[in-house]
């Protein structure tokens, strides 16, 4: 099948399967997997036009809702955190799109940038895994997994969505606090907002909504359980990616010599594969140890980053 905007020809089954596998595992960590699909499109499929970033955003728009719906059903959405992520990252994503078109239009300049972004994400995760985890995080995550296990054993015909998982205690401009299985967690509203703006700018340049960068920060720096931040980062990625697709299409006429608008056929194909994988991943997340999820993310991210940065030494 030929994809005209991308300028590539590939069996449509390949993008679908790759998107399914990537999104299945990455969604468990609150990440859509778009940051890995961009290297796949550039290095494996040969899609190196700037519009690959817009196509990556389109993948998020199609793929993410299934995972978000599952997290909502299981009552694991921390809504105050979700809206801060959305409001903070949105303007950053739009600025990132301009940076991508004006200063990083070709693969030679974009790959090192992408490599440094991925290396930073992987480094943050590794540091988090090597340092002692906060006691509250460990207790809450273990309590949740044990409850899910016991619930499944004693209530075969019921669904985990009937459990009340997250309870918001307070919300304000200075601090937000919520409870997750006997443990209370809080974070600075302004701190998360500022971080989201910076993350959104980097994510918009790369072609992701920013969840891949936000998730490690929320887990390691703010000490929030990965089981409670996944839904928020995915929702933020969805909304900002939706805006990113629209913005790339809006500015495309001003760059007639560049391929800026997304390849809709490829983006939707990737998105459908991601949609299926993300829903399955969201269902499986609660059965997988949080530490295993983090190590898997760290290894894949770091390997991809080093492969991109290797171009600097050739």
PDB file of C-alpha atoms in Angstrom:
ATOM      1  CA  UNK A   1       0.000   0.000   0.000  1.00  0.00           C
ATOM      2  CA  UNK A   2       1.355   3.420  -0.962  1.00  0.00           C
ATOM      3  CA  UNK A   3       1.048   6.359   1.448  1.00  0.00           C
ATOM      4  CA  UNK A   4       1.399   9.539  -0.662  1.00  0.00           C
ATOM      5  CA  UNK A   5       2.047  12.138   2.058  1.00  0.00           C
ATOM      6  CA  UNK A   6       4.693   9.962   3.701  1.00  0.00           C
ATOM      7  CA  UNK A   7       6.070   8.927   0.302  1.00  0.00           C
ATOM      8  CA  UNK A   8       6.449   5.284   1.366  1.00  0.00           C
ATOM      9  CA  UNK A   9       5.041   1.899   0.383  1.00  0.00           C
ATOM     10  CA  UNK A  10       4.492  -0.783   3.029  1.00  0.00           C
ATOM     11  CA  UNK A  11       2.211  -3.716   3.845  1.00  0.00           C
ATOM     12  CA  UNK A  12      -0.556  -2.136   6.013  1.00  0.00           C
ATOM     13  CA  UNK A  13      -0.452  -5.129   8.348  1.00  0.00           C
ATOM     14  CA  UNK A  14       3.039  -4.103   9.567  1.00  0.00           C
ATOM     15  CA  UNK A  15       2.143  -0.631  10.963  1.00  0.00           C
ATOM     16  CA  UNK A  16      -0.995  -2.065  12.562  1.00  0.00           C
ATOM     17  CA  UNK A  17       0.831  -4.866  14.399  1.00  0.00           C
ATOM     18  CA  UNK A  18       3.741  -2.647  15.498  1.00  0.00           C
ATOM     19  CA  UNK A  19       1.322  -0.038  16.865  1.00  0.00           C
ATOM     20  CA  UNK A  20      -0.650  -2.731  18.717  1.00  0.00           C
ATOM     21  CA  UNK A  21       2.438  -4.211  20.408  1.00  0.00           C
ATOM     22  CA  UNK A  22       3.979  -0.837  21.292  1.00  0.00           C
ATOM     23  CA  UNK A  23       0.757   0.642  22.695  1.00  0.00           C
ATOM     24  CA  UNK A  24      -0.076  -2.521  24.654  1.00  0.00           C
ATOM     25  CA  UNK A  25       3.076  -2.301  26.744  1.00  0.00           C
ATOM     26  CA  UNK A  26       3.561   1.465  26.845  1.00  0.00           C
ATOM     27  CA  UNK A  27      -0.021   2.273  27.897  1.00  0.00           C
ATOM     28  CA  UNK A  28       0.601   0.361  31.126  1.00  0.00           C
ATOM     29  CA  UNK A  29       3.012   3.135  32.094  1.00  0.00           C
ATOM     30  CA  UNK A  30       0.659   5.952  31.114  1.00  0.00           C
ATOM     31  CA  UNK A  31       2.331   6.464  27.752  1.00  0.00           C
ATOM     32  CA  UNK A  32       0.716   6.152  24.327  1.00  0.00           C
ATOM     33  CA  UNK A  33       3.825   4.729  22.645  1.00  0.00           C
ATOM     34  CA  UNK A  34       4.017   7.510  20.053  1.00  0.00           C
ATOM     35  CA  UNK A  35       7.621   8.253  21.040  1.00  0.00           C
ATOM     36  CA  UNK A  36       8.592   4.762  19.829  1.00  0.00           C
ATOM     37  CA  UNK A  37       6.420   4.827  16.720  1.00  0.00           C
ATOM     38  CA  UNK A  38       8.207   7.927  15.462  1.00  0.00           C
ATOM     39  CA  UNK A  39      11.594   6.107  15.283  1.00  0.00           C
ATOM     40  CA  UNK A  40       9.766   3.185  13.652  1.00  0.00           C
ATOM     41  CA  UNK A  41       8.334   5.457  10.960  1.00  0.00           C
ATOM     42  CA  UNK A  42      11.608   7.285  10.359  1.00  0.00           C
ATOM     43  CA  UNK A  43      14.126   4.444  10.557  1.00  0.00           C
ATOM     44  CA  UNK A  44      12.116   1.399   9.429  1.00  0.00           C
ATOM     45  CA  UNK A  45       9.522   2.875   7.072  1.00  0.00           C
ATOM     46  CA  UNK A  46      11.729   5.715   5.787  1.00  0.00           C
ATOM     47  CA  UNK A  47       9.194   8.439   6.601  1.00  0.00           C
ATOM     48  CA  UNK A  48      11.470  11.425   7.278  1.00  0.00           C
ATOM     49  CA  UNK A  49       9.325  14.432   6.309  1.00  0.00           C
ATOM     50  CA  UNK A  50       8.355  16.932   9.052  1.00  0.00           C
ATOM     51  CA  UNK A  51       4.780  15.677   8.666  1.00  0.00           C
ATOM     52  CA  UNK A  52       5.844  12.504  10.506  1.00  0.00           C
ATOM     53  CA  UNK A  53       5.411  14.501  13.739  1.00  0.00           C
ATOM     54  CA  UNK A  54       1.866  15.455  12.735  1.00  0.00           C
ATOM     55  CA  UNK A  55       1.136  11.822  11.793  1.00  0.00           C
ATOM     56  CA  UNK A  56       2.383  10.779  15.216  1.00  0.00           C
ATOM     57  CA  UNK A  57      -0.068  13.202  16.818  1.00  0.00           C
ATOM     58  CA  UNK A  58      -2.847  11.699  14.684  1.00  0.00           C
ATOM     59  CA  UNK A  59      -1.935   8.248  15.983  1.00  0.00           C
ATOM     60  CA  UNK A  60      -2.493   9.540  19.527  1.00  0.00           C
ATOM     61  CA  UNK A  61      -5.878  11.015  18.616  1.00  0.00           C
ATOM     62  CA  UNK A  62      -7.150   7.681  17.262  1.00  0.00           C
ATOM     63  CA  UNK A  63      -5.453   5.315  19.714  1.00  0.00           C
ATOM     64  CA  UNK A  64      -5.733   6.925  23.138  1.00  0.00           C
ATOM     65  CA  UNK A  65      -9.513   7.106  23.820  1.00  0.00           C
ATOM     66  CA  UNK A  66      -9.830   3.337  24.343  1.00  0.00           C
ATOM     67  CA  UNK A  67      -7.213   3.370  27.101  1.00  0.00           C
ATOM     68  CA  UNK A  68      -8.636   6.484  28.757  1.00  0.00           C
ATOM     69  CA  UNK A  69     -12.138   4.992  28.769  1.00  0.00           C
ATOM     70  CA  UNK A  70     -10.817   1.918  30.548  1.00  0.00           C
ATOM     71  CA  UNK A  71      -9.077   3.997  33.234  1.00  0.00           C
ATOM     72  CA  UNK A  72     -12.287   5.997  33.742  1.00  0.00           C
ATOM     73  CA  UNK A  73     -14.293   2.785  34.083  1.00  0.00           C
ATOM     74  CA  UNK A  74     -11.875   1.573  36.750  1.00  0.00           C
ATOM     75  CA  UNK A  75     -12.105   4.921  38.610  1.00  0.00           C
ATOM     76  CA  UNK A  76      -8.378   5.579  38.376  1.00  0.00           C
ATOM     77  CA  UNK A  77      -8.577   9.075  36.899  1.00  0.00           C
ATOM     78  CA  UNK A  78      -7.236  11.860  39.115  1.00  0.00           C
ATOM     79  CA  UNK A  79      -9.262  14.569  37.362  1.00  0.00           C
ATOM     80  CA  UNK A  80      -7.577  17.657  38.911  1.00  0.00           C
ATOM     81  CA  UNK A  81      -4.200  16.308  37.766  1.00  0.00           C
ATOM     82  CA  UNK A  82      -5.631  15.537  34.333  1.00  0.00           C
ATOM     83  CA  UNK A  83      -6.814  19.104  33.705  1.00  0.00           C
ATOM     84  CA  UNK A  84      -3.524  20.607  34.907  1.00  0.00           C
ATOM     85  CA  UNK A  85      -1.650  18.367  32.469  1.00  0.00           C
ATOM     86  CA  UNK A  86      -3.972  19.431  29.634  1.00  0.00           C
ATOM     87  CA  UNK A  87      -3.902  23.181  30.361  1.00  0.00           C
ATOM     88  CA  UNK A  88      -0.149  23.205  30.898  1.00  0.00           C
ATOM     89  CA  UNK A  89       0.953  21.150  27.888  1.00  0.00           C
ATOM     90  CA  UNK A  90      -1.430  22.583  25.285  1.00  0.00           C
ATOM     91  CA  UNK A  91       0.335  25.935  24.618  1.00  0.00           C
ATOM     92  CA  UNK A  92       3.704  24.189  24.744  1.00  0.00           C
ATOM     93  CA  UNK A  93       2.684  21.691  22.064  1.00  0.00           C
ATOM     94  CA  UNK A  94       1.699  24.496  19.699  1.00  0.00           C
ATOM     95  CA  UNK A  95       5.050  26.241  20.203  1.00  0.00           C
ATOM     96  CA  UNK A  96       6.799  22.901  19.676  1.00  0.00           C
ATOM     97  CA  UNK A  97       5.142  22.473  16.273  1.00  0.00           C
ATOM     98  CA  UNK A  98       6.613  25.800  15.137  1.00  0.00           C
ATOM     99  CA  UNK A  99      10.072  24.798  16.402  1.00  0.00           C
ATOM    100  CA  UNK A 100       9.852  21.518  14.475  1.00  0.00           C
ATOM    101  CA  UNK A 101       8.971  23.217  11.173  1.00  0.00           C
ATOM    102  CA  UNK A 102      11.284  26.222  11.403  1.00  0.00           C
ATOM    103  CA  UNK A 103      14.440  24.832  12.989  1.00  0.00           C
ATOM    104  CA  UNK A 104      14.308  21.017  12.773  1.00  0.00           C
ATOM    105  CA  UNK A 105      12.770  20.262   9.363  1.00  0.00           C
ATOM    106  CA  UNK A 106      15.151  17.495   8.226  1.00  0.00           C
ATOM    107  CA  UNK A 107      16.108  14.124   9.682  1.00  0.00           C
ATOM    108  CA  UNK A 108      19.765  15.091  10.167  1.00  0.00           C
ATOM    109  CA  UNK A 109      18.884  17.849  12.633  1.00  0.00           C
ATOM    110  CA  UNK A 110      15.830  16.185  14.160  1.00  0.00           C
ATOM    111  CA  UNK A 111      17.315  12.791  15.065  1.00  0.00           C
ATOM    112  CA  UNK A 112      19.873  14.140  17.599  1.00  0.00           C
ATOM    113  CA  UNK A 113      17.116  16.221  19.206  1.00  0.00           C
ATOM    114  CA  UNK A 114      14.883  13.152  19.449  1.00  0.00           C
ATOM    115  CA  UNK A 115      17.780  11.125  20.840  1.00  0.00           C
ATOM    116  CA  UNK A 116      18.492  13.605  23.641  1.00  0.00           C
ATOM    117  CA  UNK A 117      14.791  13.763  24.544  1.00  0.00           C
ATOM    118  CA  UNK A 118      14.567   9.969  24.764  1.00  0.00           C
ATOM    119  CA  UNK A 119      17.866   9.677  26.646  1.00  0.00           C
ATOM    120  CA  UNK A 120      16.608  12.130  29.246  1.00  0.00           C
ATOM    121  CA  UNK A 121      13.353  10.205  29.665  1.00  0.00           C
ATOM    122  CA  UNK A 122      15.201   6.902  30.009  1.00  0.00           C
ATOM    123  CA  UNK A 123      17.726   8.406  32.429  1.00  0.00           C
ATOM    124  CA  UNK A 124      14.986   9.757  34.684  1.00  0.00           C
ATOM    125  CA  UNK A 125      13.350   6.338  34.827  1.00  0.00           C
ATOM    126  CA  UNK A 126      16.615   4.528  35.608  1.00  0.00           C
ATOM    127  CA  UNK A 127      17.435   6.977  38.424  1.00  0.00           C
ATOM    128  CA  UNK A 128      13.956   6.478  39.822  1.00  0.00           C
ATOM    129  CA  UNK A 129      14.395   2.709  39.778  1.00  0.00           C
ATOM    130  CA  UNK A 130      17.802   2.826  41.466  1.00  0.00           C
ATOM    131  CA  UNK A 131      16.779   5.127  44.314  1.00  0.00           C
ATOM    132  CA  UNK A 132      14.574   3.906  47.184  1.00  0.00           C
ATOM    133  CA  UNK A 133      10.881   4.329  46.432  1.00  0.00           C
ATOM    134  CA  UNK A 134       8.763   6.382  48.805  1.00  0.00           C
ATOM    135  CA  UNK A 135       7.043   4.222  51.383  1.00  0.00           C
ATOM    136  CA  UNK A 136       3.604   5.612  50.519  1.00  0.00           C
ATOM    137  CA  UNK A 137       4.014   4.711  46.860  1.00  0.00           C
ATOM    138  CA  UNK A 138       5.028   1.140  47.637  1.00  0.00           C
ATOM    139  CA  UNK A 139       2.227   0.549  50.142  1.00  0.00           C
ATOM    140  CA  UNK A 140      -0.492   1.983  47.919  1.00  0.00           C
ATOM    141  CA  UNK A 141       0.629   0.134  44.789  1.00  0.00           C
ATOM    142  CA  UNK A 142       0.922  -3.178  46.652  1.00  0.00           C
ATOM    143  CA  UNK A 143      -2.449  -2.662  48.350  1.00  0.00           C
ATOM    144  CA  UNK A 144      -4.114  -1.983  45.009  1.00  0.00           C
ATOM    145  CA  UNK A 145      -2.644  -5.060  43.324  1.00  0.00           C
ATOM    146  CA  UNK A 146      -3.537  -7.292  46.291  1.00  0.00           C
ATOM    147  CA  UNK A 147      -7.078  -5.933  46.310  1.00  0.00           C
ATOM    148  CA  UNK A 148      -7.465  -6.610  42.584  1.00  0.00           C
ATOM    149  CA  UNK A 149      -6.154 -10.143  43.036  1.00  0.00           C
ATOM    150  CA  UNK A 150      -8.475 -10.887  45.977  1.00  0.00           C
ATOM    151  CA  UNK A 151     -11.428  -9.253  44.246  1.00  0.00           C
ATOM    152  CA  UNK A 152     -11.006 -11.414  41.162  1.00  0.00           C
ATOM    153  CA  UNK A 153     -10.727 -14.564  43.274  1.00  0.00           C
ATOM    154  CA  UNK A 154     -13.822 -13.874  45.393  1.00  0.00           C
ATOM    155  CA  UNK A 155     -16.047 -12.127  42.825  1.00  0.00           C
ATOM    156  CA  UNK A 156     -15.671 -13.975  39.556  1.00  0.00           C
ATOM    157  CA  UNK A 157     -18.701 -12.402  37.910  1.00  0.00           C
ATOM    158  CA  UNK A 158     -17.976  -8.811  38.904  1.00  0.00           C
ATOM    159  CA  UNK A 159     -15.745  -6.194  37.353  1.00  0.00           C
ATOM    160  CA  UNK A 160     -12.933  -4.260  39.039  1.00  0.00           C
ATOM    161  CA  UNK A 161     -14.586  -1.037  37.882  1.00  0.00           C
ATOM    162  CA  UNK A 162     -17.042  -1.399  40.779  1.00  0.00           C
ATOM    163  CA  UNK A 163     -14.217  -0.574  43.212  1.00  0.00           C
ATOM    164  CA  UNK A 164     -13.601   3.008  44.339  1.00  0.00           C
ATOM    165  CA  UNK A 165      -9.889   3.511  43.663  1.00  0.00           C
ATOM    166  CA  UNK A 166      -9.049   7.240  43.787  1.00  0.00           C
ATOM    167  CA  UNK A 167     -10.609   9.825  46.118  1.00  0.00           C
ATOM    168  CA  UNK A 168      -9.714  13.516  45.740  1.00  0.00           C
ATOM    169  CA  UNK A 169      -9.253  15.073  49.198  1.00  0.00           C
ATOM    170  CA  UNK A 170      -8.582  18.702  48.267  1.00  0.00           C
ATOM    171  CA  UNK A 171      -7.826  20.797  45.206  1.00  0.00           C
ATOM    172  CA  UNK A 172      -6.602  24.349  44.866  1.00  0.00           C
ATOM    173  CA  UNK A 173      -4.121  26.660  43.157  1.00  0.00           C
ATOM    174  CA  UNK A 174      -1.364  25.779  45.603  1.00  0.00           C
ATOM    175  CA  UNK A 175      -1.796  22.036  46.201  1.00  0.00           C
ATOM    176  CA  UNK A 176      -3.871  19.035  45.195  1.00  0.00           C
ATOM    177  CA  UNK A 177      -4.222  15.997  47.435  1.00  0.00           C
ATOM    178  CA  UNK A 178      -5.837  12.616  46.845  1.00  0.00           C
ATOM    179  CA  UNK A 179      -6.056   9.210  48.490  1.00  0.00           C
ATOM    180  CA  UNK A 180      -5.156   5.908  46.883  1.00  0.00           C
ATOM    181  CA  UNK A 181      -5.728   2.793  48.988  1.00  0.00           C
ATOM    182  CA  UNK A 182      -4.898   4.055  52.451  1.00  0.00           C
ATOM    183  CA  UNK A 183      -2.134   6.454  51.378  1.00  0.00           C
ATOM    184  CA  UNK A 184      -2.384  10.185  50.684  1.00  0.00           C
ATOM    185  CA  UNK A 185      -0.471  11.873  47.864  1.00  0.00           C
ATOM    186  CA  UNK A 186      -0.151  15.567  47.107  1.00  0.00           C
ATOM    187  CA  UNK A 187       1.633  17.765  44.586  1.00  0.00           C
ATOM    188  CA  UNK A 188       2.168  21.450  43.852  1.00  0.00           C
ATOM    189  CA  UNK A 189      -0.392  22.711  41.334  1.00  0.00           C
ATOM    190  CA  UNK A 190       1.921  25.444  40.025  1.00  0.00           C
ATOM    191  CA  UNK A 191       4.907  23.097  39.894  1.00  0.00           C
ATOM    192  CA  UNK A 192       3.084  20.540  37.757  1.00  0.00           C
ATOM    193  CA  UNK A 193       1.637  23.287  35.540  1.00  0.00           C
ATOM    194  CA  UNK A 194       5.068  24.808  34.778  1.00  0.00           C
ATOM    195  CA  UNK A 195       6.570  21.388  34.140  1.00  0.00           C
ATOM    196  CA  UNK A 196       3.710  20.559  31.759  1.00  0.00           C
ATOM    197  CA  UNK A 197       4.345  23.699  29.725  1.00  0.00           C
ATOM    198  CA  UNK A 198       8.018  22.822  29.188  1.00  0.00           C
ATOM    199  CA  UNK A 199       7.157  19.183  28.534  1.00  0.00           C
ATOM    200  CA  UNK A 200       4.479  20.208  26.046  1.00  0.00           C
ATOM    201  CA  UNK A 201       6.970  22.291  24.068  1.00  0.00           C
ATOM    202  CA  UNK A 202       9.449  19.410  23.850  1.00  0.00           C
ATOM    203  CA  UNK A 203       6.682  16.910  23.106  1.00  0.00           C
ATOM    204  CA  UNK A 204       5.149  19.121  20.419  1.00  0.00           C
ATOM    205  CA  UNK A 205       8.507  19.364  18.676  1.00  0.00           C
ATOM    206  CA  UNK A 206       9.013  15.611  18.812  1.00  0.00           C
ATOM    207  CA  UNK A 207       5.465  14.731  17.764  1.00  0.00           C
ATOM    208  CA  UNK A 208       4.060  13.373  21.012  1.00  0.00           C
ATOM    209  CA  UNK A 209       1.592  14.876  23.455  1.00  0.00           C
ATOM    210  CA  UNK A 210       4.148  14.853  26.268  1.00  0.00           C
ATOM    211  CA  UNK A 211       2.936  11.893  28.324  1.00  0.00           C
ATOM    212  CA  UNK A 212       6.208  10.014  27.777  1.00  0.00           C
ATOM    213  CA  UNK A 213       8.054  12.841  29.527  1.00  0.00           C
ATOM    214  CA  UNK A 214       5.419  13.675  32.136  1.00  0.00           C
ATOM    215  CA  UNK A 215       4.901  10.129  33.440  1.00  0.00           C
ATOM    216  CA  UNK A 216       8.495   9.613  34.709  1.00  0.00           C
ATOM    217  CA  UNK A 217       8.443  13.070  36.349  1.00  0.00           C
ATOM    218  CA  UNK A 218       5.147  12.473  38.134  1.00  0.00           C
ATOM    219  CA  UNK A 219       6.359   9.092  39.380  1.00  0.00           C
ATOM    220  CA  UNK A 220       9.934   9.963  40.399  1.00  0.00           C
ATOM    221  CA  UNK A 221       9.935  13.691  41.259  1.00  0.00           C
ATOM    222  CA  UNK A 222       6.400  14.093  42.645  1.00  0.00           C
ATOM    223  CA  UNK A 223       6.201  10.569  44.087  1.00  0.00           C
ATOM    224  CA  UNK A 224       2.803   9.648  42.636  1.00  0.00           C
ATOM    225  CA  UNK A 225       1.808   5.983  42.048  1.00  0.00           C
ATOM    226  CA  UNK A 226       2.018   4.902  38.415  1.00  0.00           C
ATOM    227  CA  UNK A 227      -1.430   3.270  38.709  1.00  0.00           C
ATOM    228  CA  UNK A 228      -3.004   6.709  39.294  1.00  0.00           C
ATOM    229  CA  UNK A 229      -1.101   8.914  36.833  1.00  0.00           C
ATOM    230  CA  UNK A 230      -1.484   6.747  33.716  1.00  0.00           C
ATOM    231  CA  UNK A 231      -5.013   7.912  32.923  1.00  0.00           C
ATOM    232  CA  UNK A 232      -4.143  11.589  33.450  1.00  0.00           C
ATOM    233  CA  UNK A 233      -1.086  11.547  31.184  1.00  0.00           C
ATOM    234  CA  UNK A 234      -2.941   9.643  28.468  1.00  0.00           C
ATOM    235  CA  UNK A 235      -5.862  12.078  28.557  1.00  0.00           C
ATOM    236  CA  UNK A 236      -3.456  15.028  28.403  1.00  0.00           C
ATOM    237  CA  UNK A 237      -1.645  13.446  25.467  1.00  0.00           C
ATOM    238  CA  UNK A 238      -4.927  12.896  23.629  1.00  0.00           C
ATOM    239  CA  UNK A 239      -6.169  16.488  23.921  1.00  0.00           C
ATOM    240  CA  UNK A 240      -2.826  18.104  23.137  1.00  0.00           C
ATOM    241  CA  UNK A 241      -2.264  15.771  20.171  1.00  0.00           C
ATOM    242  CA  UNK A 242      -5.702  16.673  18.832  1.00  0.00           C
ATOM    243  CA  UNK A 243      -4.690  20.331  18.972  1.00  0.00           C
ATOM    244  CA  UNK A 244      -1.298  19.464  17.459  1.00  0.00           C
ATOM    245  CA  UNK A 245      -2.855  17.809  14.399  1.00  0.00           C
ATOM    246  CA  UNK A 246      -5.079  20.839  13.839  1.00  0.00           C
ATOM    247  CA  UNK A 247      -2.195  23.259  14.235  1.00  0.00           C
ATOM    248  CA  UNK A 248       0.068  21.392  11.794  1.00  0.00           C
ATOM    249  CA  UNK A 249      -2.752  21.471   9.234  1.00  0.00           C
ATOM    250  CA  UNK A 250      -3.335  25.161   9.908  1.00  0.00           C
ATOM    251  CA  UNK A 251       0.268  26.201   9.278  1.00  0.00           C
ATOM    252  CA  UNK A 252       0.857  23.798   6.350  1.00  0.00           C
ATOM    253  CA  UNK A 253      -0.146  26.365   3.661  1.00  0.00           C
ATOM    254  CA  UNK A 254       2.593  28.692   4.912  1.00  0.00           C
ATOM    255  CA  UNK A 255       5.247  26.056   4.139  1.00  0.00           C
ATOM    256  CA  UNK A 256       4.401  24.910   0.580  1.00  0.00           C
ATOM    257  CA  UNK A 257       7.840  23.379   0.054  1.00  0.00           C
ATOM    258  CA  UNK A 258       7.575  21.095   3.083  1.00  0.00           C
ATOM    259  CA  UNK A 259       5.339  18.120   3.881  1.00  0.00           C
ATOM    260  CA  UNK A 260       3.663  19.395   7.062  1.00  0.00           C
ATOM    261  CA  UNK A 261       0.120  17.972   7.294  1.00  0.00           C
ATOM    262  CA  UNK A 262      -0.253  14.392   8.604  1.00  0.00           C
ATOM    263  CA  UNK A 263      -0.543  11.326   6.412  1.00  0.00           C
ATOM    264  CA  UNK A 264      -4.124  10.482   7.377  1.00  0.00           C
ATOM    265  CA  UNK A 265      -4.127   6.933   5.996  1.00  0.00           C
ATOM    266  CA  UNK A 266      -0.958   5.941   7.861  1.00  0.00           C
ATOM    267  CA  UNK A 267      -1.909   7.840  11.024  1.00  0.00           C
ATOM    268  CA  UNK A 268      -5.338   6.200  11.213  1.00  0.00           C
ATOM    269  CA  UNK A 269      -3.881   2.754  10.487  1.00  0.00           C
ATOM    270  CA  UNK A 270      -1.359   3.168  13.294  1.00  0.00           C
ATOM    271  CA  UNK A 271      -4.072   4.609  15.495  1.00  0.00           C
ATOM    272  CA  UNK A 272      -6.443   1.665  15.063  1.00  0.00           C
ATOM    273  CA  UNK A 273      -3.647  -0.743  15.990  1.00  0.00           C
ATOM    274  CA  UNK A 274      -2.802   1.456  18.955  1.00  0.00           C
ATOM    275  CA  UNK A 275      -6.443   1.695  20.007  1.00  0.00           C
ATOM    276  CA  UNK A 276      -6.715  -2.088  20.269  1.00  0.00           C
ATOM    277  CA  UNK A 277      -3.377  -2.444  22.050  1.00  0.00           C
ATOM    278  CA  UNK A 278      -4.046   0.418  24.459  1.00  0.00           C
ATOM    279  CA  UNK A 279      -7.369  -0.947  25.644  1.00  0.00           C
ATOM    280  CA  UNK A 280      -5.785  -4.341  26.309  1.00  0.00           C
ATOM    281  CA  UNK A 281      -2.838  -2.681  28.049  1.00  0.00           C
ATOM    282  CA  UNK A 282      -5.109  -0.612  30.295  1.00  0.00           C
ATOM    283  CA  UNK A 283      -6.944  -3.792  31.328  1.00  0.00           C
ATOM    284  CA  UNK A 284      -3.697  -5.650  32.063  1.00  0.00           C
ATOM    285  CA  UNK A 285      -1.857  -2.838  33.878  1.00  0.00           C
ATOM    286  CA  UNK A 286      -3.270  -3.613  37.308  1.00  0.00           C
ATOM    287  CA  UNK A 287      -1.938  -7.191  37.088  1.00  0.00           C
ATOM    288  CA  UNK A 288       1.653  -6.156  36.302  1.00  0.00           C
ATOM    289  CA  UNK A 289       4.112  -5.009  39.020  1.00  0.00           C
ATOM    290  CA  UNK A 290       4.811  -1.270  38.767  1.00  0.00           C
ATOM    291  CA  UNK A 291       8.571  -1.782  38.952  1.00  0.00           C
ATOM    292  CA  UNK A 292       8.532  -4.186  36.011  1.00  0.00           C
ATOM    293  CA  UNK A 293       6.645  -1.595  33.951  1.00  0.00           C
ATOM    294  CA  UNK A 294       9.233   1.058  34.776  1.00  0.00           C
ATOM    295  CA  UNK A 295      12.209  -1.149  33.898  1.00  0.00           C
ATOM    296  CA  UNK A 296      10.650  -2.118  30.584  1.00  0.00           C
ATOM    297  CA  UNK A 297      10.066   1.544  29.750  1.00  0.00           C
ATOM    298  CA  UNK A 298      13.588   2.540  30.771  1.00  0.00           C
ATOM    299  CA  UNK A 299      15.306  -0.151  28.682  1.00  0.00           C
ATOM    300  CA  UNK A 300      13.321   0.479  25.506  1.00  0.00           C
ATOM    301  CA  UNK A 301      13.632   4.267  25.763  1.00  0.00           C
ATOM    302  CA  UNK A 302      17.375   4.266  26.462  1.00  0.00           C
ATOM    303  CA  UNK A 303      18.141   1.825  23.626  1.00  0.00           C
ATOM    304  CA  UNK A 304      16.177   3.944  21.152  1.00  0.00           C
ATOM    305  CA  UNK A 305      17.898   7.121  22.340  1.00  0.00           C
ATOM    306  CA  UNK A 306      21.397   5.673  21.911  1.00  0.00           C
ATOM    307  CA  UNK A 307      20.597   4.448  18.402  1.00  0.00           C
ATOM    308  CA  UNK A 308      19.510   7.975  17.423  1.00  0.00           C
ATOM    309  CA  UNK A 309      22.490   9.670  19.045  1.00  0.00           C
ATOM    310  CA  UNK A 310      24.892   7.312  17.267  1.00  0.00           C
ATOM    311  CA  UNK A 311      24.534   9.504  14.142  1.00  0.00           C
ATOM    312  CA  UNK A 312      26.611  12.143  15.946  1.00  0.00           C
ATOM    313  CA  UNK A 313      29.632   9.828  15.903  1.00  0.00           C
ATOM    314  CA  UNK A 314      29.596   8.878  12.216  1.00  0.00           C
TER     315      UNK A 314
END
